[in-house]
């Protein structure tokens, strides 16, 4: 496979998709939830290590109650339907976000699937639910300070305190629905992500478009600040270190 190991998706455009069809927004969510299983299966098939799906943001709590409650119900329905497949496909499932305010039975179901899949070694499947990137960073900093008062924090400390460190940095972020913004998603992990915005609304998103995007982005040159993509990340860091120490010694080159 390519260098794309972690794909994160902002599954957007459900409401507008429904409105265009003279249906309530909720209909868009129902149809959109049907697409999720296909994309999870395709992620596995193309050999991704991690797939993170943005399903409900901290900001989405401000939507009308019936919409919020539909989104919770769809999460529960998805888990009931997919639990067996998650387990039989060796998928490691986790929800990231502040889920304490979700209905109790949904929280229990989430914990159940997380626990049962905790030893899986295949795809890291993450649902970002009641999730905010800023909240995740603040939570990590507070956790660190509590355990290490007065100690300076490093980048790797912060990375390791994210909700799901094993998912790693995001290589590719896809947003459906036509808007070009990141809406408080994985702010820390997306520092060097490739971004791809498609006008396709989430309910119309397909496995073939997903695979085409991955293929297309795999051909982009990812330079990580260096002059050529030929240098790997380690090599890039090594070169930076040697340049820095040369100048620190007063080099005038
Ligand atoms: C994305 O679709 C799903 C969630 C945010 C939960 P939207 O509901 O945001 O759909 P649009 O953007 O209004 O079309
Ligand atoms: C982002 O979509 C959150 C999810 C897709 C879950 P929104 O539709 O809520 O984002 P904004 O408000 O348009 O930025
Ligand atoms: Mg939206």
mmCIF file of N, CA and C and ligand atoms in Angstrom, residues 12-14 16 25 63 175 179 181, ligand 3:
data_model
loop_
_atom_site.group_PDB
_atom_site.id
_atom_site.type_symbol
_atom_site.label_atom_id
_atom_site.label_comp_id
_atom_site.label_asym_id
_atom_site.label_seq_id
_atom_site.Cartn_x
_atom_site.Cartn_y
_atom_site.Cartn_z
ATOM 1 N N UNK A 12 -19.968 14.899 5.884
ATOM 2 C CA UNK A 12 -20.832 16.082 5.896
ATOM 3 C C UNK A 12 -21.748 16.124 4.676
ATOM 4 N N UNK A 13 -22.833 16.885 4.807
ATOM 5 C CA UNK A 13 -23.728 17.128 3.678
ATOM 6 C C UNK A 13 -25.048 16.380 3.751
ATOM 7 N N UNK A 14 -25.294 15.680 4.834
ATOM 8 C CA UNK A 14 -26.539 14.901 4.960
ATOM 9 C C UNK A 14 -27.780 15.770 4.885
ATOM 10 N N UNK A 16 -28.264 18.882 3.695
ATOM 11 C CA UNK A 16 -28.511 19.512 2.393
ATOM 12 C C UNK A 16 -28.946 18.466 1.360
ATOM 13 N N UNK A 25 -34.145 16.778 7.314
ATOM 14 C CA UNK A 25 -32.686 16.572 7.479
ATOM 15 C C UNK A 25 -32.373 15.183 8.011
ATOM 16 N N UNK A 63 -27.744 21.553 17.860
ATOM 17 C CA UNK A 63 -28.802 21.307 16.853
ATOM 18 C C UNK A 63 -30.134 20.979 17.534
ATOM 19 N N UNK A 175 -13.212 15.519 3.340
ATOM 20 C CA UNK A 175 -14.487 16.077 3.788
ATOM 21 C C UNK A 175 -15.475 16.019 2.633
ATOM 22 N N UNK A 179 -17.981 21.779 1.704
ATOM 23 C CA UNK A 179 -17.348 22.840 2.493
ATOM 24 C C UNK A 179 -15.865 22.543 2.688
ATOM 25 N N UNK A 181 -13.427 23.282 5.220
ATOM 26 C CA UNK A 181 -12.937 23.652 6.550
ATOM 27 C C UNK A 181 -12.805 22.387 7.366
HETATM 28 MG MG1 LIG B 3 -22.763 20.065 7.878
#
